[in-house]
CSV table of C-alpha atoms and ligand atoms in Angstrom, one decimal:
chain,number,residue,atom,x,y,z
A,275,MET,CA,-28.2,38.7,-6.2
A,276,LEU,CA,-27.2,41.4,-3.7
A,277,PHE,CA,-25.0,38.7,-2.2
A,278,ILE,CA,-23.0,38.2,-5.5
A,279,ALA,CA,-22.6,41.9,-5.8
A,280,LYS,CA,-20.8,42.3,-2.2
A,281,ASP,CA,-18.4,39.1,-3.1
A,282,THR,CA,-17.6,40.1,-6.8
A,283,VAL,CA,-15.0,42.3,-8.1
A,284,LEU,CA,-15.1,44.5,-11.1
A,285,VAL,CA,-12.7,43.5,-14.1
A,286,ARG,CA,-11.4,46.2,-16.1
A,287,ARG,CA,-12.7,46.0,-19.4
A,288,PRO,CA,-12.5,49.4,-21.0
A,289,GLU,CA,-13.8,48.1,-24.2
A,290,TYR,CA,-17.2,47.2,-22.5
A,291,VAL,CA,-17.5,50.4,-20.6
A,292,ASN,CA,-18.3,52.2,-24.0
A,293,GLY,CA,-20.8,49.7,-25.0
A,294,LEU,CA,-22.5,50.2,-21.6
A,295,SER,CA,-21.7,46.8,-20.6
A,296,LEU,CA,-19.5,45.7,-17.6
A,297,MET,CA,-18.0,42.4,-16.6
A,298,TRP,CA,-18.0,40.9,-13.3
A,299,ALA,CA,-15.7,38.3,-12.0
A,300,GLY,CA,-16.2,36.3,-8.9
A,301,PRO,CA,-13.3,36.1,-6.3
A,302,PHE,CA,-11.8,33.1,-7.9
A,303,GLY,CA,-11.3,34.9,-11.1
A,304,GLY,CA,-14.4,33.3,-13.2
A,305,VAL,CA,-16.3,35.6,-14.9
A,306,LEU,CA,-19.9,35.2,-13.7
A,307,SER,CA,-22.1,37.0,-16.2
A,308,PRO,CA,-22.0,40.2,-18.5
A,309,PRO,CA,-25.0,41.8,-16.9
A,310,PRO,CA,-26.7,44.6,-18.6
A,311,THR,CA,-25.5,47.8,-17.3
A,312,THR,CA,-27.1,51.3,-17.9
A,313,LEU,CA,-25.5,54.5,-17.8
A,314,PHE,CA,-27.6,56.9,-15.7
A,315,PRO,CA,-27.7,60.6,-17.2
A,316,LYS,CA,-29.1,61.8,-14.1
A,317,LYS,CA,-27.5,62.4,-10.5
A,318,LEU,CA,-28.4,59.9,-7.8
A,319,PHE,CA,-28.8,60.4,-3.9
A,320,LEU,CA,-27.0,57.2,-3.4
A,321,PRO,CA,-23.4,56.1,-2.2
A,322,CYS,CA,-21.0,54.6,-5.0
A,323,ASP,CA,-20.6,51.2,-4.2
A,324,ALA,CA,-16.7,51.4,-4.9
A,325,CYS,CA,-15.8,54.4,-3.1
A,326,GLY,CA,-18.8,55.3,-0.8
A,327,ILE,CA,-19.0,58.9,-1.8
A,328,SER,CA,-22.5,60.0,-3.0
A,329,LEU,CA,-23.2,59.6,-6.6
A,330,GLU,CA,-24.6,62.9,-6.9
A,331,ASP,CA,-21.4,64.6,-5.5
A,332,CYS,CA,-19.3,64.0,-8.4
A,333,MET,CA,-19.3,65.2,-12.2
A,334,ASP,CA,-19.1,61.6,-13.0
A,335,HIS,CA,-21.3,59.6,-15.1
A,336,VAL,CA,-22.9,56.7,-12.9
A,337,TYR,CA,-22.8,53.0,-14.1
A,338,ALA,CA,-25.2,50.5,-12.6
A,339,CYS,CA,-25.5,46.7,-12.8
A,340,HIS,CA,-29.2,46.2,-12.3
A,341,PRO,CA,-29.0,42.3,-11.4
A,342,CYS,CA,-26.1,42.9,-8.9
A,343,ASN,CA,-27.9,45.9,-7.4
A,344,TYR,CA,-24.4,47.7,-7.9
A,345,MET,CA,-23.8,51.4,-8.9
A,346,VAL,CA,-20.4,53.1,-9.2
A,347,HIS,CA,-19.0,56.3,-10.6
A,348,GLU,CA,-17.4,56.1,-14.0
A,349,THR,CA,-13.9,56.9,-12.5
A,350,CYS,CA,-14.3,54.3,-9.9
A,351,ILE,CA,-14.6,51.6,-12.7
A,352,TYR,CA,-10.8,52.0,-13.3
A,353,ILE,CA,-9.9,51.8,-9.6
A,354,PRO,CA,-6.6,49.7,-9.2
A,355,ARG,CA,-6.9,46.3,-7.5
A,356,ILE,CA,-3.2,46.4,-5.7
A,357,ILE,CA,-1.3,49.3,-4.9
A,358,ARG,CA,1.1,50.3,-2.6
A,359,ILE,CA,1.2,53.8,-0.7
A,360,THR,CA,4.2,55.3,1.6
A,361,ARG,CA,1.7,55.5,4.6
A,362,HIS,CA,1.8,51.7,5.1
A,363,PRO,CA,4.6,49.2,5.0
A,364,HIS,CA,2.5,46.6,3.2
A,365,ARG,CA,0.5,46.3,-0.2
A,366,LEU,CA,-3.1,47.2,-0.2
A,367,SER,CA,-5.9,45.5,-2.0
A,368,PHE,CA,-9.2,46.9,-2.9
A,369,THR,CA,-12.1,45.2,-1.4
A,370,SER,CA,-15.7,45.7,-1.9
A,371,SER,CA,-16.4,45.1,1.8
A,372,LEU,CA,-14.4,44.6,4.9
A,373,SER,CA,-15.1,42.3,7.9
A,374,PRO,CA,-16.8,44.1,10.7
A,375,GLY,CA,-14.7,46.4,12.9
A,376,ASP,CA,-13.9,50.2,13.6
A,377,PHE,CA,-11.6,51.4,10.8
A,378,SER,CA,-10.6,55.3,10.4
A,379,CYS,CA,-9.1,56.0,7.0
A,380,GLY,CA,-5.3,55.9,6.8
A,381,VAL,CA,-5.4,59.3,4.9
A,382,CYS,CA,-8.3,61.5,6.1
A,383,ARG,CA,-8.8,59.7,9.5
A,384,LYS,CA,-12.5,59.6,9.0
A,385,THR,CA,-14.6,56.6,9.7
A,386,VAL,CA,-14.4,53.8,6.7
A,387,ASP,CA,-17.7,52.5,6.3
A,388,ILE,CA,-17.0,48.8,5.8
A,389,ASN,CA,-20.1,48.3,3.6
A,390,TYR,CA,-18.4,50.2,0.7
A,391,GLY,CA,-15.2,49.7,-1.4
A,392,GLN,CA,-11.9,50.5,0.2
A,393,TYR,CA,-8.4,49.4,0.5
A,394,SER,CA,-7.3,47.1,3.0
A,395,CYS,CA,-3.8,45.6,4.0
A,396,THR,CA,-2.9,42.4,2.0
A,397,LYS,CA,-1.0,41.2,5.0
A,398,GLY,CA,-4.0,41.3,7.3
A,399,CYS,CA,-3.1,44.5,9.4
A,400,HIS,CA,-6.3,46.4,10.8
A,401,TYR,CA,-5.8,49.0,8.3
A,402,ALA,CA,-8.2,50.6,5.8
A,403,ILE,CA,-8.2,53.6,3.6
A,404,HIS,CA,-11.3,55.1,1.6
A,405,SER,CA,-10.6,54.1,-2.0
A,406,LYS,CA,-10.7,57.8,-3.1
A,407,CYS,CA,-8.4,58.9,-0.4
A,408,ALA,CA,-5.7,55.9,-1.3
A,409,THR,CA,-5.9,56.8,-5.0
A,410,ARG,CA,-5.2,60.7,-4.6
A,411,GLU,CA,-2.5,61.9,-6.9
A,412,ASP,CA,-0.6,63.0,-3.7
A,413,VAL,CA,-0.6,59.6,-2.2
A,414,TRP,CA,-0.6,56.9,-4.8
A,415,ASP,CA,2.2,56.7,-7.3
A,416,SER,CA,-0.3,55.8,-10.1
A,417,ILE,CA,1.2,52.1,-10.2
A,418,ASP,CA,-1.3,49.2,-10.2
A,419,LEU,CA,0.6,46.4,-8.9
A,420,GLU,CA,-1.9,43.6,-10.0
A,421,GLY,CA,0.1,40.7,-11.4
A,422,VAL,CA,3.5,42.4,-10.3
A,423,PRO,CA,5.3,39.9,-8.1
A,424,GLU,CA,6.3,41.4,-4.6
A,425,GLU,CA,10.1,42.0,-4.4
A,426,PRO,CA,11.3,40.1,-1.4
A,427,ILE,CA,13.9,42.7,-0.5
A,428,GLU,CA,11.2,45.5,-0.7
A,429,ASP,CA,11.2,46.2,3.0
A,430,GLU,CA,14.9,45.7,3.7
A,431,ASP,CA,17.0,48.5,4.8
A,432,ILE,CA,20.6,49.1,4.2
A,433,GLU,CA,22.3,49.7,7.5
A,434,PRO,CA,23.3,53.1,8.0
A,435,PHE,CA,26.6,52.2,9.9
A,436,VAL,CA,28.8,49.2,10.4
A,437,LYS,CA,29.7,48.4,14.1
A,438,ILE,CA,33.3,48.3,14.8
A,439,ASP,CA,33.0,47.5,18.7
A,440,GLU,CA,30.6,48.0,21.4
A,441,ASN,CA,31.0,51.9,21.3
A,442,THR,CA,32.4,52.4,17.8
A,443,ILE,CA,30.8,52.8,14.4
A,444,ARG,CA,31.6,53.6,10.8
A,445,HIS,CA,28.7,55.7,9.3
A,446,PHE,CA,27.9,55.7,5.7
A,447,SER,CA,28.1,59.5,5.7
A,448,HIS,CA,31.6,59.8,7.1
A,449,ASP,CA,35.2,58.5,6.4
A,450,HIS,CA,36.3,58.3,10.0
A,451,HIS,CA,35.3,56.1,13.0
A,452,MET,CA,32.9,57.6,15.7
A,453,LYS,CA,32.6,56.9,19.3
A,454,LEU,CA,29.3,56.9,21.2
A,455,HIS,CA,29.0,59.3,24.2
A,456,ASN,CA,26.1,57.9,26.4
A,457,ASN,CA,25.7,60.6,29.0
A,458,GLY,CA,25.7,63.8,26.8
A,459,THR,CA,28.3,66.5,27.1
A,460,ASN,CA,30.0,67.9,30.1
A,461,GLY,CA,30.3,71.7,30.0
A,462,ASP,CA,31.6,72.2,26.5
A,463,HIS,CA,28.3,71.6,24.7
A,464,GLU,CA,27.8,75.0,23.4
A,465,SER,CA,29.8,74.4,20.0
A,466,MET,CA,28.3,71.0,19.4
A,467,PHE,CA,25.5,70.6,16.6
A,468,CYS,CA,24.5,67.4,15.1
A,469,ASP,CA,25.7,67.3,11.2
A,470,ALA,CA,22.5,65.6,10.4
A,471,CYS,CA,19.7,67.7,11.9
A,472,ILE,CA,21.8,70.7,13.1
A,473,PHE,CA,19.9,70.6,16.4
A,474,PRO,CA,22.3,71.3,19.2
A,475,ILE,CA,23.9,68.5,21.4
A,476,VAL,CA,22.5,69.1,24.8
A,477,PRO,CA,23.2,67.6,28.1
A,478,LEU,CA,21.8,64.0,28.2
A,479,ASP,CA,21.7,63.4,24.5
A,480,CYS,CA,23.5,60.3,23.3
A,481,PHE,CA,25.7,61.1,20.3
A,482,PHE,CA,28.5,59.7,18.3
A,483,SER,CA,31.5,62.1,17.6
A,484,CYS,CA,34.2,61.5,15.3
A,485,MET,CA,37.7,60.4,16.6
A,486,GLN,CA,39.6,62.5,14.1
A,487,CYS,CA,37.6,65.5,13.2
A,488,GLU,CA,34.5,67.8,14.5
A,489,PHE,CA,31.8,65.7,13.1
A,490,VAL,CA,29.0,64.5,15.4
A,491,LEU,CA,25.6,62.8,15.1
A,492,HIS,CA,22.8,62.3,17.6
A,493,GLU,CA,22.6,58.5,18.3
A,494,ALA,CA,18.9,58.7,16.9
A,495,ARG,CA,20.0,60.5,13.7
A,496,ALA,CA,22.9,58.0,13.2
A,497,CYS,CA,20.4,55.2,13.1
A,498,LEU,CA,18.0,56.9,10.4
A,499,PRO,CA,17.2,54.3,7.7
A,500,ARG,CA,18.8,55.0,4.4
A,501,LYS,CA,15.6,54.3,2.5
A,502,LYS,CA,12.5,55.5,3.9
A,503,TYR,CA,8.7,55.7,3.1
A,504,HIS,CA,7.2,59.1,4.2
A,505,PRO,CA,3.5,59.7,4.4
A,506,LEU,CA,3.7,63.0,2.7
A,507,HIS,CA,5.5,61.9,-0.2
A,508,LYS,CA,4.3,58.8,-2.8
A,509,HIS,CA,7.8,57.8,-3.8
A,510,PRO,CA,10.5,56.2,-1.8
A,511,LEU,CA,13.2,58.3,-0.6
A,512,VAL,CA,17.0,57.9,0.2
A,513,LEU,CA,19.1,59.4,2.7
A,514,LEU,CA,22.1,61.5,1.7
A,515,PRO,CA,24.7,63.3,3.8
A,516,SER,CA,23.9,66.6,1.7
A,517,PRO,CA,21.7,67.5,-1.0
A,518,SER,CA,22.7,66.3,-4.7
A,519,GLU,CA,21.6,69.6,-6.3
A,520,PHE,CA,22.6,73.4,-5.6
A,521,TYR,CA,20.2,75.5,-4.0
A,522,VAL,CA,19.3,78.5,-5.9
A,523,PHE,CA,18.4,81.7,-4.5
A,524,PRO,CA,16.8,83.9,-7.4
A,525,PRO,CA,17.9,85.0,-9.9
A,526,ASP,CA,21.3,83.0,-10.2
A,527,PHE,CA,22.7,82.4,-6.9
A,528,CYS,CA,23.7,78.8,-6.4
A,529,VAL,CA,25.0,77.6,-3.2
A,530,GLU,CA,26.3,74.0,-2.4
A,531,GLY,CA,25.0,71.8,0.7
A,532,MET,CA,22.0,73.7,1.3
A,533,PHE,CA,18.3,73.0,0.8
A,534,LYS,CA,14.8,73.9,1.5
A,535,CYS,CA,12.7,71.3,3.0
A,536,LYS,CA,9.7,70.3,0.9
A,537,GLU,CA,7.4,69.9,3.9
A,538,CYS,CA,8.5,72.7,6.4
A,539,ASP,CA,9.7,75.1,3.9
A,540,GLN,CA,12.8,75.8,6.1
A,541,LEU,CA,16.4,76.5,4.7
A,542,GLY,CA,19.0,74.2,6.0
A,543,CYS,CA,22.0,72.1,5.9
A,544,GLY,CA,22.7,68.5,6.9
A,545,PHE,CA,21.4,65.1,5.9
A,546,VAL,CA,18.6,65.1,3.3
A,547,TYR,CA,16.1,62.5,2.2
A,548,GLU,CA,15.8,62.7,-1.7
A,549,CYS,CA,13.1,61.3,-3.9
A,550,THR,CA,14.4,58.3,-6.0
A,551,ASP,CA,12.0,59.0,-8.6
A,552,GLU,CA,14.0,60.5,-11.6
A,553,ASP,CA,11.1,62.8,-12.6
A,554,CYS,CA,10.5,64.0,-9.2
A,555,VAL,CA,12.4,66.7,-7.1
A,556,PHE,CA,11.6,66.4,-3.4
A,557,GLU,CA,14.0,67.1,-0.6
A,558,LEU,CA,13.2,66.4,3.0
A,559,ASP,CA,14.9,67.2,6.2
A,560,VAL,CA,15.6,64.6,8.9
A,561,ARG,CA,13.7,66.6,11.5
A,562,CYS,CA,10.6,66.4,9.4
A,563,ALA,CA,11.2,63.0,8.4
A,564,SER,CA,11.5,61.9,12.1
A,565,ILE,CA,8.0,63.2,13.1
A,566,ASN,CA,6.0,60.3,14.4
A,567,ASP,CA,2.5,59.6,12.9
A,568,PRO,CA,0.4,60.1,15.1
A,569,LEU,CA,2.5,62.6,17.3
A,570,VAL,CA,1.9,63.3,20.8
A,571,HIS,CA,3.2,67.0,21.2
A,572,GLU,CA,3.8,68.5,24.5
A,573,CYS,CA,1.9,71.6,23.3
A,574,HIS,CA,-1.3,69.9,23.0
A,575,ARG,CA,-3.2,67.4,25.1
A,576,ARG,CA,-2.0,64.1,25.6
A,577,ASP,CA,-5.1,62.2,24.5
A,578,HIS,CA,-5.3,64.4,21.4
A,579,PRO,CA,-2.5,62.9,19.1
A,580,LEU,CA,-1.5,64.9,16.2
A,581,PHE,CA,-1.9,63.3,12.8
A,582,ILE,CA,0.3,63.8,9.6
A,583,ASN,CA,-2.7,64.6,7.4
A,584,MET,CA,-2.8,66.4,3.9
A,585,THR,CA,-4.8,69.2,5.7
A,586,LYS,CA,-3.9,72.7,6.3
A,587,GLY,CA,-5.2,75.4,8.8
A,588,GLU,CA,-4.1,78.2,10.9
A,589,CYS,CA,-1.1,76.9,13.2
A,590,MET,CA,-1.8,77.0,16.8
A,591,ARG,CA,1.6,78.5,17.5
A,592,CYS,CA,2.6,80.9,14.7
A,593,LYS,CA,-1.1,81.7,13.7
A,594,SER,CA,0.0,81.4,10.1
A,595,ILE,CA,-0.7,79.0,7.4
A,596,TYR,CA,2.2,80.0,5.4
A,597,ASN,CA,5.1,78.9,7.6
A,598,SER,CA,5.2,75.5,6.4
A,599,SER,CA,3.7,73.6,3.3
A,600,PHE,CA,2.4,70.8,5.7
A,601,PHE,CA,0.7,70.6,9.0
A,602,LEU,CA,-0.1,68.1,11.8
A,603,GLU,CA,-3.8,67.8,12.7
A,604,CYS,CA,-5.5,67.3,15.8
A,605,VAL,CA,-8.7,65.6,14.6
A,606,LYS,CA,-10.4,65.7,17.6
A,607,CYS,CA,-10.5,69.6,17.8
A,608,ASN,CA,-9.7,70.3,14.2
A,609,THR,CA,-6.7,72.5,15.2
A,610,PHE,CA,-3.3,72.4,13.2
A,611,LEU,CA,0.5,72.8,14.0
A,612,CYS,CA,2.5,73.7,11.3
A,613,LEU,CA,5.7,71.6,10.8
A,614,THR,CA,8.1,74.5,11.4
A,615,CYS,CA,6.7,74.8,14.9
A,616,THR,CA,6.5,71.3,15.3
A,617,ASN,CA,10.4,71.1,14.9
A,618,VAL,CA,11.2,73.9,17.6
A,619,PRO,CA,13.6,71.9,19.9
A,620,CYS,CA,12.2,71.2,23.5
A,621,VAL,CA,15.7,71.7,24.9
A,622,THR,CA,18.3,74.0,23.7
A,623,HIS,CA,21.2,76.0,25.0
A,624,TYR,CA,22.2,79.7,25.4
A,625,LYS,CA,25.4,80.8,25.3
A,626,HIS,CA,25.2,82.9,28.6
A,627,ASP,CA,23.5,80.3,30.6
A,628,SER,CA,25.2,77.1,31.7
A,629,HIS,CA,22.1,75.1,32.0
A,630,PRO,CA,20.0,73.9,29.0
A,631,LEU,CA,16.9,76.0,28.2
A,632,THR,CA,13.7,74.2,28.2
A,633,LEU,CA,10.6,75.2,25.9
A,634,CYS,CA,7.6,76.2,27.6
A,635,PHE,CA,4.1,76.2,25.6
A,636,GLY,CA,2.6,79.0,27.2
A,637,GLU,CA,1.3,79.7,30.8
A,638,GLU,CA,-2.1,78.5,31.7
A,639,ASP,CA,-2.8,81.5,33.8
A,640,ALA,CA,-0.9,84.6,32.4
A,641,ARG,CA,-2.5,87.1,34.9
A,642,ASN,CA,0.2,89.1,36.7
A,643,LEU,CA,3.1,87.6,34.8
A,644,GLU,CA,5.6,89.6,33.2
A,645,TYR,CA,8.5,88.2,31.3
A,646,TRP,CA,11.3,89.8,29.3
A,647,CYS,CA,13.4,88.6,26.6
A,648,GLU,CA,17.1,88.3,27.7
A,649,ILE,CA,18.2,89.0,24.2
A,650,CYS,CA,15.9,91.6,22.8
A,651,GLU,CA,15.1,93.0,26.0
A,652,SER,CA,11.3,93.5,25.1
A,653,LYS,CA,8.3,91.8,26.5
A,654,VAL,CA,7.6,87.9,26.1
A,655,ASP,CA,3.9,87.0,26.0
A,656,PRO,CA,3.5,84.5,28.6
A,657,LYS,CA,0.6,82.9,26.7
A,658,MET,CA,3.1,82.2,23.7
A,659,TRP,CA,5.9,79.6,23.5
A,660,PHE,CA,9.1,80.9,25.0
A,661,TYR,CA,12.4,79.4,26.4
A,662,THR,CA,13.2,79.4,30.1
A,663,CYS,CA,15.9,78.3,32.4
A,664,GLU,CA,14.4,77.2,35.8
A,665,SER,CA,17.7,77.7,37.7
A,666,CYS,CA,18.3,81.2,36.6
A,667,MET,CA,14.8,82.5,36.2
A,668,ILE,CA,15.5,83.9,32.6
A,669,THR,CA,13.1,83.8,29.6
A,670,LEU,CA,14.0,84.2,25.7
A,671,HIS,CA,11.8,84.5,22.8
A,672,VAL,CA,12.0,81.3,20.6
A,673,THR,CA,13.0,83.3,17.4
A,674,PHE,CA,15.5,85.4,19.0
A,675,LEU,CA,17.2,82.4,20.6
A,676,LEU,CA,17.2,80.1,17.6
A,677,GLY,CA,17.4,82.9,14.8
A,678,GLU,CA,16.0,83.1,11.5
A,679,THR,CA,18.1,80.4,9.7
A,680,MET,CA,18.4,78.0,12.8
A,681,TYR,CA,19.2,75.0,10.4
A,682,LEU,CA,22.2,76.3,8.7
A,683,LYS,CA,25.6,75.1,9.7
A,684,SER,CA,28.0,77.4,11.5
A,685,LEU,CA,31.3,77.7,9.9
A,686,HIS,CA,29.7,76.2,6.8
A,687,THR,CA,31.5,77.3,3.6
A,688,VAL,CA,29.2,77.5,0.5
A,689,GLU,CA,30.5,78.5,-2.8
A,690,ASN,CA,28.9,80.1,-5.7
A,691,TYR,CA,29.4,78.7,-9.1
A,692,ASN,CA,28.3,81.3,-11.4
A,693,ASP,CA,30.5,83.6,-13.5
A,694,VAL,CA,32.8,84.3,-10.2
A,695,GLU,CA,33.5,82.0,-7.5
A,696,GLU,CA,32.7,83.6,-4.2
A,697,GLU,CA,33.1,82.1,-0.9
A,698,ILE,CA,30.5,82.5,1.9
A,699,VAL,CA,31.2,81.8,5.4
A,700,ILE,CA,28.6,81.3,7.9
A,701,SER,CA,29.5,81.4,11.5
A,702,ARG,CA,27.9,81.6,14.9
A,703,ASN,CA,27.3,85.4,15.8
A,704,CYS,CA,29.0,85.1,19.1
A,705,GLY,CA,32.0,87.5,18.9
A,706,SER,CA,32.2,90.3,21.6
A,707,SER,CA,31.3,93.0,19.1
A,708,ARG,CA,28.6,92.1,16.6
A,709,PRO,CA,29.2,93.3,13.3
A,710,ASP,CA,26.9,95.8,11.3
A,711,CYS,CA,25.2,94.4,8.3
A,712,ASN,CA,26.4,95.7,5.0
A,713,HIS,CA,23.2,95.8,3.4
A,714,CYS,CA,20.5,97.0,6.0
A,715,ALA,CA,23.2,98.7,8.3
A,716,ARG,CA,21.4,97.2,11.4
A,717,ARG,CA,23.5,95.4,14.0
A,718,CYS,CA,23.5,91.5,13.3
A,719,VAL,CA,21.6,90.1,16.2
A,720,ASP,CA,20.5,86.6,14.7
A,721,ALA,CA,22.3,83.6,15.9
A,722,LEU,CA,24.6,83.3,12.7
A,723,VAL,CA,26.2,85.8,10.4
A,724,PHE,CA,27.0,85.6,6.9
A,725,LYS,CA,30.4,86.9,5.4
A,726,CYS,CA,31.1,87.3,1.7
A,727,SER,CA,33.9,88.9,0.1
A,728,GLY,CA,34.8,90.6,3.4
A,729,ARG,CA,31.6,91.9,4.1
A,730,TYR,CA,28.9,91.0,6.8
A,731,PHE,CA,25.3,90.2,6.6
A,732,CYS,CA,22.7,89.6,8.9
A,733,THR,CA,20.5,87.4,6.7
A,734,LEU,CA,21.0,85.6,3.5
A,735,SER,CA,18.5,87.8,1.9
A,736,CYS,CA,20.4,90.9,2.9
A,737,MET,CA,23.4,89.2,1.4
A,738,ASN,CA,21.7,88.4,-1.7
A,739,ALA,CA,19.9,91.9,-2.1
A,740,THR,CA,23.5,93.3,-2.1
A,741,ARG,CA,24.7,90.9,-4.7
A,742,THR,CA,21.9,91.5,-7.1
A,743,GLY,CA,21.9,95.3,-6.3
A,744,LYS,CA,18.1,95.1,-5.3
A,745,ALA,CA,16.5,97.1,-2.6
A,746,GLU,CA,15.5,95.2,0.6
A,747,ASP,CA,11.8,94.6,0.6
B,860,ZN,ZN1,-17.1,56.2,-6.7
B,861,ZN,ZN1,-10.2,59.0,3.6
B,862,ZN,ZN1,-0.2,45.8,6.7
B,863,ZN,ZN1,35.8,62.7,11.0
B,864,ZN,ZN1,11.3,70.1,7.2
B,865,ZN,ZN1,9.0,61.7,-5.5
B,866,ZN,ZN1,3.6,77.4,13.1
B,867,ZN,ZN1,-7.1,68.4,20.1
């Protein structure tokens, strides 16, 4: 009878569950028998045949079919047969056993025991997920696709641009034609920032620039798909040139064209992936959307890829668990890197240096090393991340070079749509004399400066504090 148990699938018959009698069906859909089923009031030290988790671990009731030697949690009776999750391009089906092989769960990365129920790819990929991991509330959209025909266009992307000729495109986000530059910029790269990711265009970057205005896009960002499935969100996402909603600073300050990424928690402008589900508010910046899973990050060993997991822990760079909502995890050493730190650009530029600056992830041997930050003139800890120019031998703190609000656009104008319409101008803080902040009275040292009703502010929080008459915290 054990043989039958492994080849059978559970038929969802809730009416029988209450009567303590489950129905079994063979792989070809025929009902084999309605065997007697018993509800166990006691906890058992055995794994659930549907999810592999111990039957004593859950608060669930346990159902057993004695002739089939099959025991499951009550919640596992209702496990869906066919699902689709954003972590895999194909549909997944529930199977009670897999053909032999090593599988690590696509969600928690732990080993999947092929003898218990799990989800595997319907198209035959070497891919498996624990049934409990696949049906997590934040992983699965709660839609059982059994009997739902697969849409043929499901995986097709709408092209992000039309090719005009070899080097010219018309991007969906912009009205003018754009030209490809293959070998980065020559000289005047300081003022160029990609309008999708707000990262600077640095030498050797390939990018498209508008033939009529200042609009620029990294080549890779211009190719971003207009529809995307992202592992950290359970619904499909669409790419928009700017967010469809206002960003609201408490209590009532609405700004256009700005949003907070739900994964790294950073405020930014530029392209945004928004959720297509009408009951769901989810905005994702293109920097987070472009992180590979797994990712080999230069700050960590090459043979230790970092995974986009649903786990959290102290970030190896910023030592905090609050800088981002999500983290990458090295499952080999159980260390974490928050998404904010993951996105710190490896190459950037500094207005007083003609060479690009590279990110250094801390010196191995920091003895006898003394580094000083060019901007704030205080010490740089050589064991931490910092920017350096090899040619000029200078070092800079990452936060001082990039600024607190590094993903806001310079010269970007946002308007307040409340009772009074106000204009805010965000500009690069690069004039010869730096203004004093109208709120905290300190000199504005960040990369950006905010101007509102003729007054200057060093940060958005200072500006907002003045507007709301609140003391700075
Ligand atoms: Zn179970
Ligand atoms: Zn798992
Ligand atoms: Zn597949
Ligand atoms: Zn243009
Ligand atoms: Zn983000
Ligand atoms: Zn959503
Ligand atoms: Zn961090
Ligand atoms: Zn590691």
